[in-house]
Short mmCIF file of C-alpha atoms and ligand atoms in Angstrom, two decimals:
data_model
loop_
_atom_site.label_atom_id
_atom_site.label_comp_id
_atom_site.label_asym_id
_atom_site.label_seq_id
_atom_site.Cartn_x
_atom_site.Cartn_y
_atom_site.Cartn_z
CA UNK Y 1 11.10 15.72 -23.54
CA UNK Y 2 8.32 13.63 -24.94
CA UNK Y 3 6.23 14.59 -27.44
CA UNK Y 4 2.72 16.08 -26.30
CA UNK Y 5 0.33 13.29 -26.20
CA UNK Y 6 -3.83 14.05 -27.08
CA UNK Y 7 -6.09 11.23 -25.82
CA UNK Y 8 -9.23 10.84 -27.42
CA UNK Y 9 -12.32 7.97 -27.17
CA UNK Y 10 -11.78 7.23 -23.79
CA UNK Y 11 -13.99 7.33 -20.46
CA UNK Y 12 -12.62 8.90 -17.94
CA UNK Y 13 -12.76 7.88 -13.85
CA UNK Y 14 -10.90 10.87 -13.18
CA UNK Y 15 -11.49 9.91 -9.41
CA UNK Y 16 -12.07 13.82 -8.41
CA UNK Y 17 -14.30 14.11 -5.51
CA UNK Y 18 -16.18 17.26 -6.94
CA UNK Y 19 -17.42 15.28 -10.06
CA UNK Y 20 -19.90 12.75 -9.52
CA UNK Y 21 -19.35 9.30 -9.37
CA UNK Y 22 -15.81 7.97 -9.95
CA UNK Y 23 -15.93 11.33 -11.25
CA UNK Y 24 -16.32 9.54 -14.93
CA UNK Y 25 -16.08 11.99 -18.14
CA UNK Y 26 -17.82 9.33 -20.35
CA UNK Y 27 -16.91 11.22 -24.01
CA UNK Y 28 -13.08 12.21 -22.46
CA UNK Y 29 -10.11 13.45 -23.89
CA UNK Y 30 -6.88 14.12 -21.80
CA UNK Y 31 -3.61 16.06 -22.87
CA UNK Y 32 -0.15 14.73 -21.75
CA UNK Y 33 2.58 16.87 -21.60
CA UNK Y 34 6.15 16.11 -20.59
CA UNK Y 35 5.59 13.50 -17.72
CA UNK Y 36 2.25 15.44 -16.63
CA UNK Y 37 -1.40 15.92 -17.26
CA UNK Y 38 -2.08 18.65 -18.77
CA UNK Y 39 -5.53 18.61 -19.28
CA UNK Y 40 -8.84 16.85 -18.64
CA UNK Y 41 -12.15 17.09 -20.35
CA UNK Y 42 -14.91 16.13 -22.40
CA UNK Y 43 -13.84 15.68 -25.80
CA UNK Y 44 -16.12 18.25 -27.47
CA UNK Y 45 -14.12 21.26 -24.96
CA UNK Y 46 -10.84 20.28 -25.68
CA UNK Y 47 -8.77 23.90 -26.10
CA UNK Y 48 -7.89 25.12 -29.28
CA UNK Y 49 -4.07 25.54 -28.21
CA UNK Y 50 -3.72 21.64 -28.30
CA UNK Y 51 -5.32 21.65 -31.75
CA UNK Y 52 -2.28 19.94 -34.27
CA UNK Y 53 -0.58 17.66 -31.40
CA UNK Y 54 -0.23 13.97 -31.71
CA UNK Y 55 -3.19 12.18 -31.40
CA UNK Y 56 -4.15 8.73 -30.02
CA UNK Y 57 -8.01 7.18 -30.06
CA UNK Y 58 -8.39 5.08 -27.42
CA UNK Y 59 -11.35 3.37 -28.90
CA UNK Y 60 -13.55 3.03 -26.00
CA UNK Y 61 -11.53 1.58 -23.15
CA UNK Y 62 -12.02 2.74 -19.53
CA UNK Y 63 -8.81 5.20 -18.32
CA UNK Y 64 -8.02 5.44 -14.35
CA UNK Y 65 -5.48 6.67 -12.84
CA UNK Y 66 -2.37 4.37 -12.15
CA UNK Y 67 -3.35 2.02 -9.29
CA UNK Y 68 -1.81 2.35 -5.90
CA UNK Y 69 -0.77 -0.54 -3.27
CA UNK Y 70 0.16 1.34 -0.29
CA UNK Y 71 0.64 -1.37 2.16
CA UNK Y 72 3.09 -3.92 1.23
CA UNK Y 73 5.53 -6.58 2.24
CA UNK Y 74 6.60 -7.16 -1.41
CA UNK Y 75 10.65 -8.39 -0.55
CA UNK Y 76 11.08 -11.47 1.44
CA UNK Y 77 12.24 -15.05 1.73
CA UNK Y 78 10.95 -18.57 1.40
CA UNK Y 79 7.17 -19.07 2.36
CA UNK Y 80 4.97 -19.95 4.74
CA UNK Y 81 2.53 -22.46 3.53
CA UNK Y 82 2.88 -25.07 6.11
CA UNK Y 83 1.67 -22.82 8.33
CA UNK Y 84 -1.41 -22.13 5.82
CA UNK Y 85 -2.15 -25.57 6.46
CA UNK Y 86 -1.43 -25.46 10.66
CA UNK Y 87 -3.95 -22.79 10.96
CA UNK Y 88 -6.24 -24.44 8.97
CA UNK Y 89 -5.96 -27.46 11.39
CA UNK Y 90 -6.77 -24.73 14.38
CA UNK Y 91 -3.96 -23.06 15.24
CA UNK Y 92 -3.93 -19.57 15.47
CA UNK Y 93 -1.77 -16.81 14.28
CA UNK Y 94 -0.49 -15.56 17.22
CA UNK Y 95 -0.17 -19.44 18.67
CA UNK Y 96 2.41 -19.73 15.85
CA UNK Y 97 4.09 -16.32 16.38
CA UNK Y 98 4.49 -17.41 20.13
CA UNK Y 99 6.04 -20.95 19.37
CA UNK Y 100 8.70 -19.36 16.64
CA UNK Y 101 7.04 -19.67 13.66
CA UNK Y 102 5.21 -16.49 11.85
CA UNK Y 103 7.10 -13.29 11.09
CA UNK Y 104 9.86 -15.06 12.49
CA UNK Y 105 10.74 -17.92 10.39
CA UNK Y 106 10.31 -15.58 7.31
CA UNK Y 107 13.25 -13.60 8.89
CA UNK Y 108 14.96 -16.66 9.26
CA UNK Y 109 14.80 -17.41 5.24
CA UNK Y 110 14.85 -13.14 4.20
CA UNK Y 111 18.48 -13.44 6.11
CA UNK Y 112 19.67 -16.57 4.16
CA UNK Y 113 18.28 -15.09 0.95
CA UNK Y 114 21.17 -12.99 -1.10
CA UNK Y 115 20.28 -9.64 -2.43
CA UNK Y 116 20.11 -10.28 -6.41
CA UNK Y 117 17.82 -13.63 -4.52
CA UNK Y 118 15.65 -10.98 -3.07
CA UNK Y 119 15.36 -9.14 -6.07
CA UNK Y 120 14.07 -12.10 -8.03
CA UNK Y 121 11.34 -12.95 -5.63
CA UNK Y 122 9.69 -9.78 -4.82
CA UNK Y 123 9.87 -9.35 -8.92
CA UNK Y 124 7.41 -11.95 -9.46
CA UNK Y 125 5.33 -10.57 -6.83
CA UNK Y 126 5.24 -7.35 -8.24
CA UNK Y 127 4.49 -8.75 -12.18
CA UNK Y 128 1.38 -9.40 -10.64
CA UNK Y 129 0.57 -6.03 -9.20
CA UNK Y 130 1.52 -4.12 -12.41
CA UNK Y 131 0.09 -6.87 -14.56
CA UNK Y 132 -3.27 -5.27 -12.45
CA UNK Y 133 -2.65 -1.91 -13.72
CA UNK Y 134 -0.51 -1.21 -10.48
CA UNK Y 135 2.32 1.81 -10.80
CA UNK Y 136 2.65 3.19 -7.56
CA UNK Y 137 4.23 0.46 -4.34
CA UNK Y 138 4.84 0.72 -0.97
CA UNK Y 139 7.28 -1.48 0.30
CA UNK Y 140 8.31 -2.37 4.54
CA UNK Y 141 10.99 -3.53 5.44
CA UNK Y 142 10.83 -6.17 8.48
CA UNK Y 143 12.04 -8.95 7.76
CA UNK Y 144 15.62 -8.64 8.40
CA UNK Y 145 15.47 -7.51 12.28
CA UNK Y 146 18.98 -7.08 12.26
CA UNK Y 147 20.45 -3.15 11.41
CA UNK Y 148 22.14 -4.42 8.53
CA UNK Y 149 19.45 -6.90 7.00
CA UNK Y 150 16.44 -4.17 7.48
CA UNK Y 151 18.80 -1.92 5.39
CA UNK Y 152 19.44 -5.10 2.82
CA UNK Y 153 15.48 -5.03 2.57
CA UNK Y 154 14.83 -1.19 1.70
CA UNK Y 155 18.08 -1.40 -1.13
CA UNK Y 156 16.31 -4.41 -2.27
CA UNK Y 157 12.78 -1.95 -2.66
CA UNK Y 158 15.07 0.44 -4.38
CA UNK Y 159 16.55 -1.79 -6.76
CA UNK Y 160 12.93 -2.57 -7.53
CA UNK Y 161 12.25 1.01 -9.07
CA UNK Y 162 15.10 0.87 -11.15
CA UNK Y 163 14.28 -2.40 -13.18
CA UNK Y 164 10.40 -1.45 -13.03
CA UNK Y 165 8.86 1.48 -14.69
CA UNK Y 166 7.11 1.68 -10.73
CA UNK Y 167 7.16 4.58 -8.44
CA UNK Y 168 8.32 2.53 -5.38
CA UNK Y 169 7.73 4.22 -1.51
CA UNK Y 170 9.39 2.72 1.53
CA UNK Y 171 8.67 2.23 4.92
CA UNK Y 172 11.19 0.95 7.55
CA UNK Y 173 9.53 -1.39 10.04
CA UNK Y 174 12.23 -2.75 11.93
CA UNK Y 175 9.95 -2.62 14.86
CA UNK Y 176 7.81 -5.32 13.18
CA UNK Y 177 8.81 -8.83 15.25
CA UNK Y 178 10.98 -9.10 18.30
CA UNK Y 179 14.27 -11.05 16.90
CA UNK Y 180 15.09 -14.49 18.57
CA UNK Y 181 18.11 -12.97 19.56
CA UNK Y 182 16.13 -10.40 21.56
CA UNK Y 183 13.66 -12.74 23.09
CA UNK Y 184 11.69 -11.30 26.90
CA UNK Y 185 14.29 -7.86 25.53
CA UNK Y 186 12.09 -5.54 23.37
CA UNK Y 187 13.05 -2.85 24.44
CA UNK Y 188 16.55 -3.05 24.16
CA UNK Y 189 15.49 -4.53 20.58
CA UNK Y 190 14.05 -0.91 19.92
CA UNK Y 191 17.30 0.90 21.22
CA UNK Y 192 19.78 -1.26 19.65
CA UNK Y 193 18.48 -2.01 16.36
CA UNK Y 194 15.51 -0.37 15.63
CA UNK Y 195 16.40 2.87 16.18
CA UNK Y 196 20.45 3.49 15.13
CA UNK Y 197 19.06 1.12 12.38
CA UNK Y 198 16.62 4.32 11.26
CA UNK Y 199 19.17 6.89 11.26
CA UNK Y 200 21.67 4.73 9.46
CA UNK Y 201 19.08 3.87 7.07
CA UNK Y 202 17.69 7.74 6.74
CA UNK Y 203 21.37 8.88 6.16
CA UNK Y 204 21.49 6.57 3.04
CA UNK Y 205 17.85 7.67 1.85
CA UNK Y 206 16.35 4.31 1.88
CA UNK Y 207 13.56 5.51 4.16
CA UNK Y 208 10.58 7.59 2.87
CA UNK Y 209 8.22 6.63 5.91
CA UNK Y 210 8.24 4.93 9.70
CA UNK Y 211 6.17 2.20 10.50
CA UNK Y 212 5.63 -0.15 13.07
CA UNK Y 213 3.43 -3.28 14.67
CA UNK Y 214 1.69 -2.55 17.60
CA UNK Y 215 0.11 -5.55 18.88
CA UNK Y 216 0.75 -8.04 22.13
CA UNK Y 217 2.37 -10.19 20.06
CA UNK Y 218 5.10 -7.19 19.17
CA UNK Y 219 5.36 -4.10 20.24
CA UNK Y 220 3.82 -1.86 22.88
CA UNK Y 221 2.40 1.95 22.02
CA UNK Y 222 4.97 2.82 24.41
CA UNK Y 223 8.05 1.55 22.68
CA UNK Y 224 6.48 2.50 19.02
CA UNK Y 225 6.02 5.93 20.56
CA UNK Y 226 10.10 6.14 20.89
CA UNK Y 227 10.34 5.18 17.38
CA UNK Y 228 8.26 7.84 16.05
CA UNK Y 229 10.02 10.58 18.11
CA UNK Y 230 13.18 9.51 16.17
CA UNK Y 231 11.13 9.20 12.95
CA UNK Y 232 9.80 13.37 13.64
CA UNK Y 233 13.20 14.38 14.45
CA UNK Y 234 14.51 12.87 11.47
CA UNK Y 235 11.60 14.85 9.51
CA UNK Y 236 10.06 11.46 8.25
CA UNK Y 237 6.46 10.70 8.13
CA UNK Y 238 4.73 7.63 10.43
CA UNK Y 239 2.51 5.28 9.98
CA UNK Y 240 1.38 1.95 12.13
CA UNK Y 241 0.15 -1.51 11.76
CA UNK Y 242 -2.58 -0.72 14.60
CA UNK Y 243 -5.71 -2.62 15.93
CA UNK Y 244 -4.91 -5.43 14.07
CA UNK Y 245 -5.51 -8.11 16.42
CA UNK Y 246 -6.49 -6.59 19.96
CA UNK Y 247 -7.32 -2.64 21.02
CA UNK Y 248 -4.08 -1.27 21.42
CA UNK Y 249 -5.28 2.30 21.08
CA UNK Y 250 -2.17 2.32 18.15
CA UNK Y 251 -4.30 4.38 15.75
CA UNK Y 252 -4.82 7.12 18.49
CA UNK Y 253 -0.67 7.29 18.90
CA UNK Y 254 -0.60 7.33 15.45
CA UNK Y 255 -2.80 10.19 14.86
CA UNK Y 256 -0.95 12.01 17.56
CA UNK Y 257 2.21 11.75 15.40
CA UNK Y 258 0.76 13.20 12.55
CA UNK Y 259 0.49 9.78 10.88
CA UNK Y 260 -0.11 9.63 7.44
CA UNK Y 261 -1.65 6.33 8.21
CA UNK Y 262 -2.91 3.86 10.56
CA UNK Y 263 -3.28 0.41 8.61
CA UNK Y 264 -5.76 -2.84 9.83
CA UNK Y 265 -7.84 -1.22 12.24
CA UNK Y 266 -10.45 -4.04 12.87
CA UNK Y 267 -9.87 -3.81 16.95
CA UNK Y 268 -10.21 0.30 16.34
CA UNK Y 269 -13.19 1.15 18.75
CA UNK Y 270 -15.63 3.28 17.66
CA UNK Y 271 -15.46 5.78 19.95
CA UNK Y 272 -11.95 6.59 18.91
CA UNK Y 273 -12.86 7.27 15.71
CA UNK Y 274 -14.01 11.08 16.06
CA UNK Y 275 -10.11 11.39 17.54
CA UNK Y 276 -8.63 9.86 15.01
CA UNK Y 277 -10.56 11.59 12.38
CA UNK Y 278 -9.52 14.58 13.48
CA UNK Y 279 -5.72 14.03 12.21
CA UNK Y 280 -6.22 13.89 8.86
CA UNK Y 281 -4.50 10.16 8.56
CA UNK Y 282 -5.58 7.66 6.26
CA UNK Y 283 -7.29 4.50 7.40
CA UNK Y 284 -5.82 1.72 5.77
CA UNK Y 285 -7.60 -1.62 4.95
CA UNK Y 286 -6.08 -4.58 4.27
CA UNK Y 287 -9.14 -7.45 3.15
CA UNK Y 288 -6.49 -9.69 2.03
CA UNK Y 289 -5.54 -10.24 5.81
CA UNK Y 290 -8.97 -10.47 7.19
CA UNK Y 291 -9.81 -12.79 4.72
CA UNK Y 292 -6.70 -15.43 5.71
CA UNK Y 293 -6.97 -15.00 9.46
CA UNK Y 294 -10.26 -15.63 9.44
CA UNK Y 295 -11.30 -12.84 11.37
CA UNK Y 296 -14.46 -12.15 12.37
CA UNK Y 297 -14.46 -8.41 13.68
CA UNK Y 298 -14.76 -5.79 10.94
CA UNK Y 299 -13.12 -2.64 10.92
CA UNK Y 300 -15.36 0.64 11.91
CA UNK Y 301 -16.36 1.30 8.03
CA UNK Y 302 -19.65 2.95 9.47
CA UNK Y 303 -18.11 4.61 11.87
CA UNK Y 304 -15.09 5.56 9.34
CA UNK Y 305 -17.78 6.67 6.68
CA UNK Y 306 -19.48 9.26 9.58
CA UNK Y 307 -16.39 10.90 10.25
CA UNK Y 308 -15.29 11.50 6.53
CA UNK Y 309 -11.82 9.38 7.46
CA UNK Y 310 -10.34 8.40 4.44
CA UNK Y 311 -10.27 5.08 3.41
CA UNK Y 312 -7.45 3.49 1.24
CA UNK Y 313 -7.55 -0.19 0.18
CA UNK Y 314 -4.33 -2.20 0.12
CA UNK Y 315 -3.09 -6.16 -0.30
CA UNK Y 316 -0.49 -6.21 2.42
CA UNK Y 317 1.20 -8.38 0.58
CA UNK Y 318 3.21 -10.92 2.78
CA UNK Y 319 3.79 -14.85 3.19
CA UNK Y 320 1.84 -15.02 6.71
CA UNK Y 321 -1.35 -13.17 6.98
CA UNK Y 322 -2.02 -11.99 3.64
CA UNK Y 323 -0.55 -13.88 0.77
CA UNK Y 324 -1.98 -11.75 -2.18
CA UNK Y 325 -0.34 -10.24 -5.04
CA UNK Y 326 -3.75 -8.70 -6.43
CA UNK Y 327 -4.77 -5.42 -5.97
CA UNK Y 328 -7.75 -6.01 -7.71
CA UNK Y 329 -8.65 -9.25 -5.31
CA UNK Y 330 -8.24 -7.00 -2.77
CA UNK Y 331 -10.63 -4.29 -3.91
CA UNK Y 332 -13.30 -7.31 -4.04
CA UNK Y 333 -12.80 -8.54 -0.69
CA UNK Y 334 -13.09 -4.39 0.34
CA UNK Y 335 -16.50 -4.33 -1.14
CA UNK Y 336 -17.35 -8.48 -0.19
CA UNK Y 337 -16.48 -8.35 3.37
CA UNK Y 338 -15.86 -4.69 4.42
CA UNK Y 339 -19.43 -3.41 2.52
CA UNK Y 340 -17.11 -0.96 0.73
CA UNK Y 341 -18.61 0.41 -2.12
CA UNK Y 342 -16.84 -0.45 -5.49
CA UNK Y 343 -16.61 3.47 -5.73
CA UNK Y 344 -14.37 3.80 -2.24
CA UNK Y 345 -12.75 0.57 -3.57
CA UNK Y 346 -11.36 2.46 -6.07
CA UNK Y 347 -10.85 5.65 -4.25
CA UNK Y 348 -8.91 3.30 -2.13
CA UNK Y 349 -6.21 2.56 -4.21
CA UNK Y 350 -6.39 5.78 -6.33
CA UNK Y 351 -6.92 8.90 -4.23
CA UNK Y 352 -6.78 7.57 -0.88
CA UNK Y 353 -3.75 5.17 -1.46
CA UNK Y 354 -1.70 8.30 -2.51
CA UNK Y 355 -2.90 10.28 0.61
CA UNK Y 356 -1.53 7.43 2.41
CA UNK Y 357 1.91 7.63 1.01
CA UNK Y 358 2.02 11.49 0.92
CA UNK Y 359 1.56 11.58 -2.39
CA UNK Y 360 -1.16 13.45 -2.77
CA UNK Y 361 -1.20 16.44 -5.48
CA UNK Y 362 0.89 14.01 -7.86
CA UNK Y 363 -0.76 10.51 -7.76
CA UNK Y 364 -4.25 9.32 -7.58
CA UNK Y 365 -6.42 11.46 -9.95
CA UNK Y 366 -6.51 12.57 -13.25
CA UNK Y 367 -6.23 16.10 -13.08
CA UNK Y 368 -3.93 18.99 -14.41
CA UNK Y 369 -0.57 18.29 -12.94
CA UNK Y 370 -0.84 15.00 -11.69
CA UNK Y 371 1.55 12.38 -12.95
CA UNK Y 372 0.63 11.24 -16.54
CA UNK Y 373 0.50 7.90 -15.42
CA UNK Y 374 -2.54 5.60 -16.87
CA UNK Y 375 -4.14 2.42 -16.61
CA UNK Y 376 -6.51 1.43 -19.31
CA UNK Y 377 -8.72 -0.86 -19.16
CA UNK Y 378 -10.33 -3.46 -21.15
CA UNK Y 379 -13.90 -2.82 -18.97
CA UNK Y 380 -17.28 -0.72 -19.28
CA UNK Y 381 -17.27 0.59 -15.85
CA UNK Y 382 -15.24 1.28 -13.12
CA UNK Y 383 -17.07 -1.29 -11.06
CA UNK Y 384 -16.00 -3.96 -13.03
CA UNK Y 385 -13.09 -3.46 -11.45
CA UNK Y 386 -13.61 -4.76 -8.03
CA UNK Y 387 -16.61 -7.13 -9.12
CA UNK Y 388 -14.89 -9.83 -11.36
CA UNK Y 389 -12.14 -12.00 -9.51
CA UNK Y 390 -9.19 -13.54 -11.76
CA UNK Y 391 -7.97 -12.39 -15.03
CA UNK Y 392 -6.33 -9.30 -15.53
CA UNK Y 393 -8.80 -6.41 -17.43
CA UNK Y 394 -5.73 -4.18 -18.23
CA UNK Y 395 -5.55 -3.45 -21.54
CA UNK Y 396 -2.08 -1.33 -21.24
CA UNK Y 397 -0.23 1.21 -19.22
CA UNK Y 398 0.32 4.90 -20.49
CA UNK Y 399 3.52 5.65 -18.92
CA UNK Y 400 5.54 9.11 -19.49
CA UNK Y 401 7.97 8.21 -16.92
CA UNK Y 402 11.50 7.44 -18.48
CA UNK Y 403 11.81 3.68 -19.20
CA UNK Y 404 14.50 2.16 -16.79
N1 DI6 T 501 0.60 -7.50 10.33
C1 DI6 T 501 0.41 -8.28 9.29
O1 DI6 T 501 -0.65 -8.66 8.89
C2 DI6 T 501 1.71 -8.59 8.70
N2 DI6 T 501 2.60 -7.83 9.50
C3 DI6 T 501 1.90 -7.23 10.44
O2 DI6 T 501 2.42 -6.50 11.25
C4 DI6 T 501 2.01 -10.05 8.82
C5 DI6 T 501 3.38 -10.39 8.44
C6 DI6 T 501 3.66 -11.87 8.48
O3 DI6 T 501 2.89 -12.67 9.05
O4 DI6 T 501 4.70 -12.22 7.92
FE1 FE T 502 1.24 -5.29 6.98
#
C-alpha cells in the first residue's frame, strides 16, 4: 500500500458538474490514499486528520483528471496514405471502400502483421496519447474480420495494459467491414464470424463492450440489431458507429439497447434527438474524422445541448478516416468545427468519456473515491488545453496504479 499522498499548490479542474466552471478549486489541495482520492478541497479546509502525511507542492501547475480516449482504433497494420492522397484527388471514402480499398486493405496488412508486430505499432500510437496526459483507452477490434484475427486484435489491446501504466477498455467490432471472403454475404458474415466470434471472445474476457458500423457501406440496423441481442445475453454493454455517413436511424437502435454510446452522429436528425436523449447514452464525437473526410454536415450539438445528451470527445484513432494520435488535437477541432465549448471539450474526455465506457463513479473527476489518477499540467487554465495545437503541456502523470 502506498504511502498517503497530500497535494498542495495546485488548481484544481475537478470537472464536477455542481461546481462552477471546470469546476476549478484555484488554491487546491487533494489527498491520495491507496490508489484513490481521498479528498478534494481548497487548501485552507484541508482536515486535520491528514495533518503529518507526506506532502508534495505542486507549485502552481493545473491538475485534471487523467484524460480519456473512448473511441479508438489504436492496433492495426500498415497505413493508408495513398489513399490520403486518392481522396485528395476526389475520390471519396466510400468510392474506395466499394473498389477494395478502405477498412479493407487495413485488414489485409492487420492479418499479415504478427502479434509482438501489432504490439509495436499501436505502442507508438499510444506514446502519443499518454504523452497528452491520456490514462484511460478504448480500443476496437475490426480489423481482423476473421474469428480468430478479431480475437488476435483484443489480446493485442490487452497486452497493451500490461506494458503501459493505462487503464485499457475494449470493444469487439467484428461487425465493422464485410470481409472479401464474404462479399454480396453479410449476413452470413454476422452468423459465422461475428457472432460465435463474440462468445468465443467473451469466454476468454477480451470483450468489455459491443460495437458495430452501421452504415450502407457495412452493416444494416437489422443485422447490428442481432449482434446486440447476443451482446445483452452475454451481459455486455453496446455501443455503435451510427450516422456517420447517411441516416441510418443507428443511434435510435442503439439507445434501444441500452447503449452506453452512439459514436459520429453527424447524419443523426434532429428530431431523433429527444428519443435518444431519453436513454441515457453518450453521444460520441469524433472531430478527427470530420476533419479528414471533409465533411460538411455537423453533428446536432444544438440539438444535443437542448436535450442535456452527454457529449464525450474522442480521436478515433485509425489509418482511414481519422489518422490522429492527439487527444488534445481533437479537443480543438471539438471546439473549431463542432462550436464545442473548451469546457464540454474537456468534459468530453474527462466526465463524459468515462460515462461512455461505463466508467463512471471511478474515472473522470476528481472527487472522493475516484481513481487517483492525475494529469498535471504545465498551463494556466483549463482552456489552454483545447486552444493551443502541437506540443505537449503535460508536465507529469500522478499515477497510484501499480507500475507494470
Ligand atoms: N468509422 C470510421 O470512421 C472508422 N471506422 C468506422 O466505422 C474508419 C476506419 C477505417 O477507415 O479504417
Ligand atoms: Fe471509429
Amino acid at each position: 500500500m502506498k504511502q498517503d499522498l497530500l497535494l498542495t499548490g495546485c488548481r484544481l479542474a475537478t470537472m464536477r458538474r455542481d461546481a462552477g466552471a471546470y469546476g476549478l478549486i484555484d488554491d487546491g489541495a487533494m489527498v491520495l490514499r491507496g490508489d484513490c482520492i481521498a479528498w478534494v478541497g481548497s487548501v485552507d479546509a484541508i482536515p486535520p486528520e491528514y495533518s503529518g502525511i507526506e506532502v508534495e507542492n505542486l507549485r502552481g501547475h493545473l491538475v485534471t483528471p487523467t484524460l480519456i480516449d473512448c473511441h479508438t482504433h489504436l492496433v492495426f497494420g500498415g497505413n493508408r496514405a495513398r489513399e490520403f492522397e486518392m481522396r485528395l484527388g476526389g475520390a471519396s471514402y466510400e468510392e474506395i471502400a466499394r473498389a477494395g480499398g478502405g477498412i479493407v486493405s487495413t485488414v489485409k496488412a492487420t492479418r499479415a502483421a504478427s502479434e509482438d508486430e501489432l504490439v509495436a505499432l499501436a505502442l507508438r500510437r499510444l506514446d502519443d496519447l499518454i504523452g497528452e496526459g491520456v490514462g484511460v483507452v478504448e480500443i476496437k477490434s475490426g480489423y481482423g474480420l476473421t474469428i480468430e484475427d478479431e480475437i488476435r486484435m483484443l489480446r493485442v489491446a490487452r497486452r497493451l495494459e500490461a506494458i503501459r501504466p493505462v487503464k485499457i477498455v475494449t470493444s469487439w467490432l467484428a461487425a465493422h467491414a464485410i470481409p472479401p471472403e464474404f462479399k454480396d454475404r453479410a449476413d452470413a458474415y454476422i452468423d459465422e464470424i461475428v457472432i460465435p466470434g463474440l462468445k468465443q471472445a467473451a469466454s476468454e474476457d477480451l470483450v468489455d463492450a459491443v460495437d458495430g458500423f452501421c452504415e450502407n457501406i457495412a452493416f444494416s440496423a437489422a443485422q447490428i440489431e442481432r449482434v446486440f441481442v447476443t451482446a445483452t445475453k452475454l451481459g455486455l454493454p453496446v455501443k455503435l458507429h451510427a450516422e456517420q455517413l447517411s441516416d441510418q436511424k443507428g443511434a435510435l437502435l442503439a439507445a434501444r439497447y441500452g447503449a452506453l454510446s452512439a459514436d459520429h452522429l453527424e447524419y443523426l436528425d434532429e428530431q431523433d434527438v429527444e428519443q435518444f436523449s431519453a436513454s441515457g447514452a453518450v453521444a460520441v464525437l469524433l472531430p478527427g474524422a470530420f476533419y479528414t473526410l471533409k465533411e460538411t454536415k455537423l453533428p446536432p450539438i444544438g440539438a444535443l445541448r437542448r436535450h442535456g445528451v452527454d457529449m464525450a470527445v474522442a480521436t478515433d484513432c485509425n489509418p482511414g478516416s481519422s489518422p490522429i494520435s492527439s487527444i488534445l488535437t481533437a479537443m480543438n477541432m471539438a471546439c473549431t468545427e463542432f462550436s464545442m465549448t473548451p469546457e464540454e471539450a474537456l468534459q468530453g474526455v474527462t466526465r463524459n468519456g468515462a460515462k461512455a465506457l461505463g466508467l463512471s463513479g471511478e474515472y473522470g473527476l476528481l472527487a472522493p473515491g475516484f481513481a487517483a489518477e492525475l494529469a498535471v499540467w504545465n498551463v494556466d487554465h483549463p482552456a489552454d488545453l483545447s486552444y493551443w495545437i502541437g506540443g505537449s503541456p503535460l508536465h507529469k502523470f500522478i499515477s497510484r496504479k501499480s507500475k507494470p
